[in-house]
Short mmCIF file of C-alpha atoms in Angstrom, two decimals:
data_model
loop_
_atom_site.label_atom_id
_atom_site.label_comp_id
_atom_site.label_asym_id
_atom_site.label_seq_id
_atom_site.Cartn_x
_atom_site.Cartn_y
_atom_site.Cartn_z
CA ARG A 11 -6.22 40.15 -17.41
CA LYS A 12 -8.93 40.03 -20.06
CA PRO A 13 -11.94 40.51 -17.71
CA LEU A 14 -10.08 43.43 -16.14
CA LEU A 15 -9.41 45.06 -19.52
CA THR A 16 -13.01 44.44 -20.62
CA TYR A 17 -14.34 46.11 -17.48
CA ALA A 18 -11.98 49.08 -17.89
CA SER A 19 -13.12 49.57 -21.48
CA TRP A 20 -16.74 49.83 -20.30
CA LEU A 21 -15.80 52.15 -17.49
CA GLN A 22 -14.06 54.70 -19.66
CA GLY A 23 -17.51 55.69 -20.98
CA GLN A 24 -16.23 56.31 -24.52
CA SER A 25 -14.17 59.25 -23.29
CA GLY A 26 -11.33 58.19 -20.99
CA PHE A 27 -7.92 56.61 -21.46
CA ILE A 28 -6.91 53.10 -20.43
CA SER A 29 -3.34 52.07 -19.76
CA ALA A 30 -2.72 48.35 -19.25
CA VAL A 31 0.28 48.01 -16.95
CA ARG A 32 2.44 45.12 -15.75
CA ILE A 33 5.18 45.48 -13.17
CA LEU A 34 8.01 42.98 -13.46
CA VAL A 35 10.30 42.57 -10.48
CA GLY A 36 13.91 41.66 -11.15
CA GLN A 37 17.20 42.92 -12.48
CA GLY A 38 19.82 42.02 -15.06
CA LEU A 39 19.82 41.43 -18.80
CA LYS A 40 17.20 38.67 -18.54
CA MET A 41 14.60 41.34 -17.71
CA VAL A 42 14.96 42.86 -21.18
CA SER A 43 13.67 39.63 -22.72
CA LEU A 44 10.93 39.23 -20.12
CA GLN A 45 9.82 42.83 -20.63
CA SER A 46 9.55 42.32 -24.39
CA GLN A 47 7.54 39.12 -23.89
CA ALA A 48 5.18 40.82 -21.42
CA GLU A 49 4.62 43.72 -23.82
CA SER A 50 3.70 41.27 -26.57
CA GLU A 51 1.21 39.53 -24.29
CA LEU A 52 -0.44 42.83 -23.32
CA LYS A 53 -0.67 43.91 -26.96
CA GLN A 54 -2.25 40.58 -27.90
CA ASP A 55 -4.85 40.80 -25.12
CA ILE A 56 -5.78 44.31 -26.25
CA ARG A 57 -6.10 43.18 -29.88
CA ASP A 58 -8.15 40.10 -28.93
CA LEU A 59 -10.66 42.25 -27.06
CA GLY A 60 -10.86 44.91 -29.77
CA ILE A 61 -10.41 47.76 -27.29
CA GLU A 62 -8.30 50.88 -27.33
CA ALA A 63 -5.63 50.98 -24.65
CA PHE A 64 -2.05 51.96 -24.10
CA HIS A 65 0.33 49.37 -22.70
CA LEU A 66 3.28 49.64 -20.35
CA VAL A 67 5.61 47.09 -18.79
CA LEU A 68 7.65 48.52 -15.94
CA VAL A 69 10.78 46.74 -14.71
CA THR A 70 11.79 47.45 -11.12
CA GLU A 71 14.01 45.96 -8.45
CA ASN A 72 11.07 45.64 -6.03
CA SER A 73 7.31 45.97 -6.31
CA ASP A 74 6.99 48.77 -3.75
CA ALA A 75 9.27 51.05 -5.76
CA GLY A 76 7.46 50.07 -8.96
CA VAL A 77 4.04 51.06 -7.62
CA GLN A 78 5.33 54.38 -6.31
CA ALA A 79 7.11 55.23 -9.58
CA LEU A 80 4.08 54.28 -11.66
CA VAL A 81 1.50 56.26 -9.72
CA GLN A 82 3.65 59.37 -9.40
CA SER A 83 5.03 59.60 -12.92
CA TYR A 84 2.80 57.83 -15.43
CA GLY A 85 0.45 59.82 -17.62
CA ILE A 86 -0.18 61.26 -21.06
CA GLY A 87 1.12 64.79 -21.29
CA PRO A 88 -0.62 66.83 -18.59
CA LEU A 89 -3.05 63.99 -17.80
CA LYS A 90 -1.96 61.86 -14.87
CA ALA A 91 -3.36 58.47 -13.95
CA ASN A 92 -5.82 59.00 -11.12
CA THR A 93 -7.63 55.65 -10.92
CA LEU A 94 -6.00 52.30 -10.26
CA ILE A 95 -8.01 49.24 -11.35
CA LEU A 96 -6.82 45.77 -10.47
CA ASN A 97 -8.19 42.32 -9.77
CA TRP A 98 -9.33 41.50 -6.26
CA MET A 99 -7.11 38.97 -4.52
CA ASP A 100 -9.11 36.89 -2.09
CA SER A 101 -7.70 36.04 1.31
CA ARG A 102 -6.01 32.70 1.76
CA LYS A 103 -7.23 31.51 5.11
CA ASN A 104 -4.86 28.56 5.07
CA GLU A 105 -1.89 30.89 4.71
CA LEU A 106 -1.75 32.83 7.97
CA PHE A 107 -0.41 36.35 7.44
CA SER A 108 -0.03 35.66 3.74
CA PHE A 109 2.88 37.63 2.28
CA ARG A 110 1.03 38.21 -0.99
CA GLU A 111 -2.07 39.48 0.79
CA LYS A 112 -0.04 41.92 2.87
CA THR A 113 1.82 43.13 -0.22
CA TYR A 114 -1.46 43.59 -2.08
CA GLY A 115 -2.93 45.77 0.67
CA ARG A 116 0.28 47.76 1.02
CA HIS A 117 0.40 48.54 -2.70
CA LEU A 118 -3.20 49.74 -2.72
CA LEU A 119 -2.64 51.89 0.33
CA THR A 120 0.44 53.42 -1.30
CA ALA A 121 -1.49 54.27 -4.47
CA PHE A 122 -4.31 55.73 -2.39
CA ARG A 123 -1.96 57.93 -0.37
CA LEU A 124 -0.39 59.17 -3.61
CA GLY A 125 -3.77 60.39 -4.87
CA CYS A 126 -5.36 57.48 -6.76
CA ASN A 127 -8.94 56.28 -6.62
CA ILE A 128 -8.93 52.50 -6.13
CA ILE A 129 -11.14 49.94 -7.86
CA ALA A 130 -10.57 46.28 -6.93
CA LEU A 131 -12.57 44.07 -9.28
CA ASP A 132 -13.84 40.61 -8.40
CA PRO A 133 -14.67 39.66 -12.02
CA LYS A 134 -15.94 36.11 -11.56
CA HIS A 135 -17.43 35.23 -14.98
CA LEU A 136 -17.39 38.80 -16.29
CA SER A 137 -17.11 39.03 -20.08
CA ARG A 138 -18.95 40.65 -22.95
CA GLU A 139 -20.41 37.28 -23.91
CA TRP A 140 -21.75 36.72 -20.40
CA VAL A 141 -23.45 40.13 -20.32
CA LEU A 142 -25.06 39.54 -23.73
CA GLU A 143 -26.72 36.42 -22.32
CA ILE A 144 -28.63 38.63 -19.85
CA PRO A 145 -31.78 40.14 -21.46
CA GLU A 146 -31.36 43.91 -21.82
CA GLU A 147 -34.37 44.62 -19.62
CA LYS A 148 -32.85 42.55 -16.79
CA ARG A 149 -29.41 44.14 -16.75
CA ARG A 150 -29.05 46.01 -13.48
CA ILE A 151 -26.14 47.80 -11.84
CA ASP A 152 -26.37 47.99 -8.05
CA VAL A 153 -24.60 50.78 -6.18
CA TRP A 154 -24.27 50.55 -2.39
CA TRP A 155 -24.29 54.14 -1.24
CA SER A 156 -21.99 55.70 1.31
CA LYS A 157 -22.42 59.32 2.36
CA ASP A 158 -18.77 60.22 1.69
CA LYS A 159 -16.95 60.94 -1.58
CA THR A 160 -16.75 57.21 -2.30
CA GLY A 161 -20.55 57.10 -2.55
CA GLN A 162 -20.53 59.81 -5.19
CA LEU A 163 -17.74 58.09 -7.11
CA THR A 164 -19.62 54.78 -7.21
CA VAL A 165 -22.67 56.52 -8.68
CA LEU A 166 -20.49 58.21 -11.29
CA LEU A 167 -18.84 54.90 -12.21
CA ALA A 168 -22.23 53.20 -12.61
CA TYR A 169 -23.36 56.03 -14.88
CA LEU A 170 -20.19 55.82 -16.99
CA MET A 171 -20.85 52.09 -17.47
CA THR A 172 -24.19 52.92 -19.11
CA ARG A 173 -22.36 54.99 -21.73
CA SER A 174 -20.98 51.77 -23.21
CA ASP A 175 -23.19 50.04 -25.77
CA ILE A 176 -23.57 46.81 -23.82
CA TRP A 177 -24.76 48.53 -20.61
CA GLU A 178 -26.72 51.32 -22.29
CA LYS A 179 -30.13 50.03 -21.21
CA ALA A 180 -29.08 48.74 -17.81
CA ARG A 181 -30.99 50.08 -14.82
CA ILE A 182 -29.04 51.66 -11.97
CA ARG A 183 -30.26 50.95 -8.44
CA VAL A 184 -28.82 52.91 -5.52
CA ASN A 185 -29.07 50.95 -2.27
CA VAL A 186 -28.92 52.92 0.98
CA ILE A 187 -28.50 51.41 4.44
CA LYS A 188 -30.15 53.99 6.69
CA ALA A 189 -28.44 54.36 10.03
CA ASP A 190 -29.87 56.22 13.03
CA HIS A 191 -27.39 59.08 12.68
CA GLN A 192 -28.42 59.82 9.10
CA PRO A 193 -31.03 62.47 8.32
CA LYS A 194 -34.60 61.25 7.92
CA ASP A 195 -34.75 62.65 4.40
CA VAL A 196 -31.67 60.75 3.17
CA LYS A 197 -33.66 59.31 0.25
CA GLN A 198 -34.82 62.77 -0.79
CA HIS A 199 -31.25 64.05 -0.53
CA ILE A 200 -29.99 61.34 -2.89
CA GLU A 201 -32.92 61.87 -5.26
CA ASN A 202 -32.06 65.57 -5.47
CA LEU A 203 -28.41 64.77 -6.05
CA LEU A 204 -29.20 62.35 -8.86
CA GLU A 205 -31.69 64.74 -10.45
CA GLU A 206 -29.21 67.62 -10.49
CA ALA A 207 -26.57 65.30 -11.93
CA ARG A 208 -29.05 64.06 -14.57
CA ILE A 209 -28.49 60.43 -13.59
CA GLU A 210 -31.52 58.15 -13.66
CA ALA A 211 -31.59 55.58 -10.88
CA ASP A 212 -33.93 53.81 -8.48
CA ILE A 213 -33.33 54.16 -4.74
CA THR A 214 -33.89 51.38 -2.21
CA LEU A 215 -33.65 51.94 1.56
CA TYR A 216 -32.56 49.30 4.06
CA SER A 217 -32.53 49.43 7.84
CA ASP A 218 -29.15 48.96 9.47
CA PHE A 219 -30.81 46.18 11.47
CA CYS A 220 -30.94 43.99 8.35
CA SER A 221 -28.71 40.98 8.88
CA ASN A 222 -27.31 40.93 5.34
CA PRO A 223 -28.84 43.57 3.06
CA PHE A 224 -26.10 43.04 0.46
CA SER A 225 -27.68 39.68 -0.44
CA ASP A 226 -30.36 41.64 -2.30
CA SER A 227 -27.74 42.29 -4.98
CA ALA A 228 -27.42 38.59 -5.79
CA ASP A 229 -29.64 39.04 -8.85
CA ALA A 230 -27.86 42.18 -10.10
CA SER A 231 -25.58 42.08 -13.12
CA LEU A 232 -22.81 44.16 -11.56
CA VAL A 233 -22.29 45.62 -8.08
CA PHE A 234 -20.36 48.67 -6.87
CA LEU A 235 -19.46 48.42 -3.21
CA PRO A 236 -17.36 50.82 -1.07
CA PHE A 237 -14.44 49.53 0.94
CA TYR A 238 -12.08 51.02 3.51
CA PHE A 239 -8.63 50.39 4.95
CA GLU A 240 -7.92 49.03 8.40
CA GLY A 241 -4.17 49.29 8.45
CA GLU A 242 -3.19 47.61 5.20
CA THR A 243 -6.27 45.38 5.14
CA LEU A 244 -9.34 46.04 2.98
CA VAL A 245 -12.65 45.76 4.82
CA SER A 246 -16.34 46.23 3.99
CA PRO A 247 -18.43 49.24 5.12
CA PHE A 248 -19.28 47.29 8.29
CA HIS A 249 -15.66 46.27 8.83
CA GLU A 250 -16.41 42.69 7.85
CA SER A 251 -14.41 40.30 5.72
CA ILE A 252 -14.85 41.23 2.07
CA ASP A 253 -14.36 37.66 0.86
CA GLU A 254 -17.46 36.31 2.59
CA LEU A 255 -19.51 39.35 1.61
CA ILE A 256 -18.85 39.18 -2.14
CA LYS A 257 -18.81 35.39 -2.50
CA PRO A 258 -22.56 35.02 -3.35
CA LEU A 259 -22.69 38.21 -5.43
CA PRO A 260 -22.24 38.75 -9.17
CA PRO A 261 -19.10 40.59 -10.37
CA VAL A 262 -18.24 43.24 -7.77
CA ALA A 263 -16.20 46.43 -8.08
CA LEU A 264 -14.85 47.50 -4.68
CA VAL A 265 -14.31 51.27 -4.68
CA LEU A 266 -12.48 53.81 -2.57
CA ALA A 267 -12.36 57.47 -3.66
CA ARG A 268 -9.29 59.58 -3.03
CA GLU A 269 -10.64 62.82 -4.48
CA ASP A 270 -13.93 64.62 -4.07
CA ILE A 271 -16.34 64.09 -6.98
CA ASN A 272 -18.76 66.87 -7.89
CA LEU A 273 -21.78 64.99 -9.16
CA ILE A 274 -23.68 68.24 -9.74
CA ALA A 275 -21.35 68.90 -12.65
CA GLU A 276 -22.08 65.47 -14.09
CA PRO A 277 -22.42 63.69 -16.34
CA ASP A 278 -20.50 65.79 -18.88
CA ALA A 279 -17.86 67.71 -16.97
CA ALA A 280 -16.58 65.39 -14.26
CA GLU A 281 -15.67 62.48 -16.51
CA ASP A 282 -12.16 63.80 -16.00
CA ALA A 283 -12.41 62.35 -12.49
CA VAL A 284 -11.76 58.93 -14.00
CA THR A 285 -10.14 60.01 -17.23
CA ASN A 286 -7.14 57.73 -16.97
CA ALA A 287 -7.35 54.23 -15.55
CA VAL A 288 -4.30 52.08 -14.94
#
């Protein structure tokens, strides 16, 4: 949980709200004790990291009902949670049709259909101490662009990261895989978008004939990568296995946007787009 909480604290950009949530499945009086214990653990993790976050332990008879109740009802006054952040669960190839893997995908799809942006984090060695070992001038956040609303959300998330002290001097690089159906001036289009949003970033173009362009992010400090659903399975932009794609990369945040993000109003106004992360 600690890498996940650390990442969320950076992502809030000094302006959002974080709620650390655990869902316990069960029933009966024993759940009262387990709920109290889980709350204590969450509080301790938050204290250890020195971050500001709310905590919530939800007891439910089954996980599906718990996810639906959480996403639909949890918030702070008029503010409703609109971004779900959780750890990536890699596939278990030796467990054909893994029950846990299916449940994981189903929960994410449910949250997405109920209006949440999704961020699945593969944290690897992610921690504040690890980032501090990287010289400031070498800290780089790579964003793999997609032309839909997810692309705009990934750029916004990368920008919000640079509002935290530890990522303040990190360079943002927007990587674009240019397909034949895209306009020839796609780079100029993104440059204009970034300029109007007042977000500084480098842009790198790749041909869609490249065998594995994502390998160029191996030396980045953090990567934002879009994903999509095929049924209840998460897949990469090229419908490949995510596990193999992210294995050689640094910490990766897999992103899928549910709502349109107006980058032109950024960076000040649209922070509300990720104002409450669960």
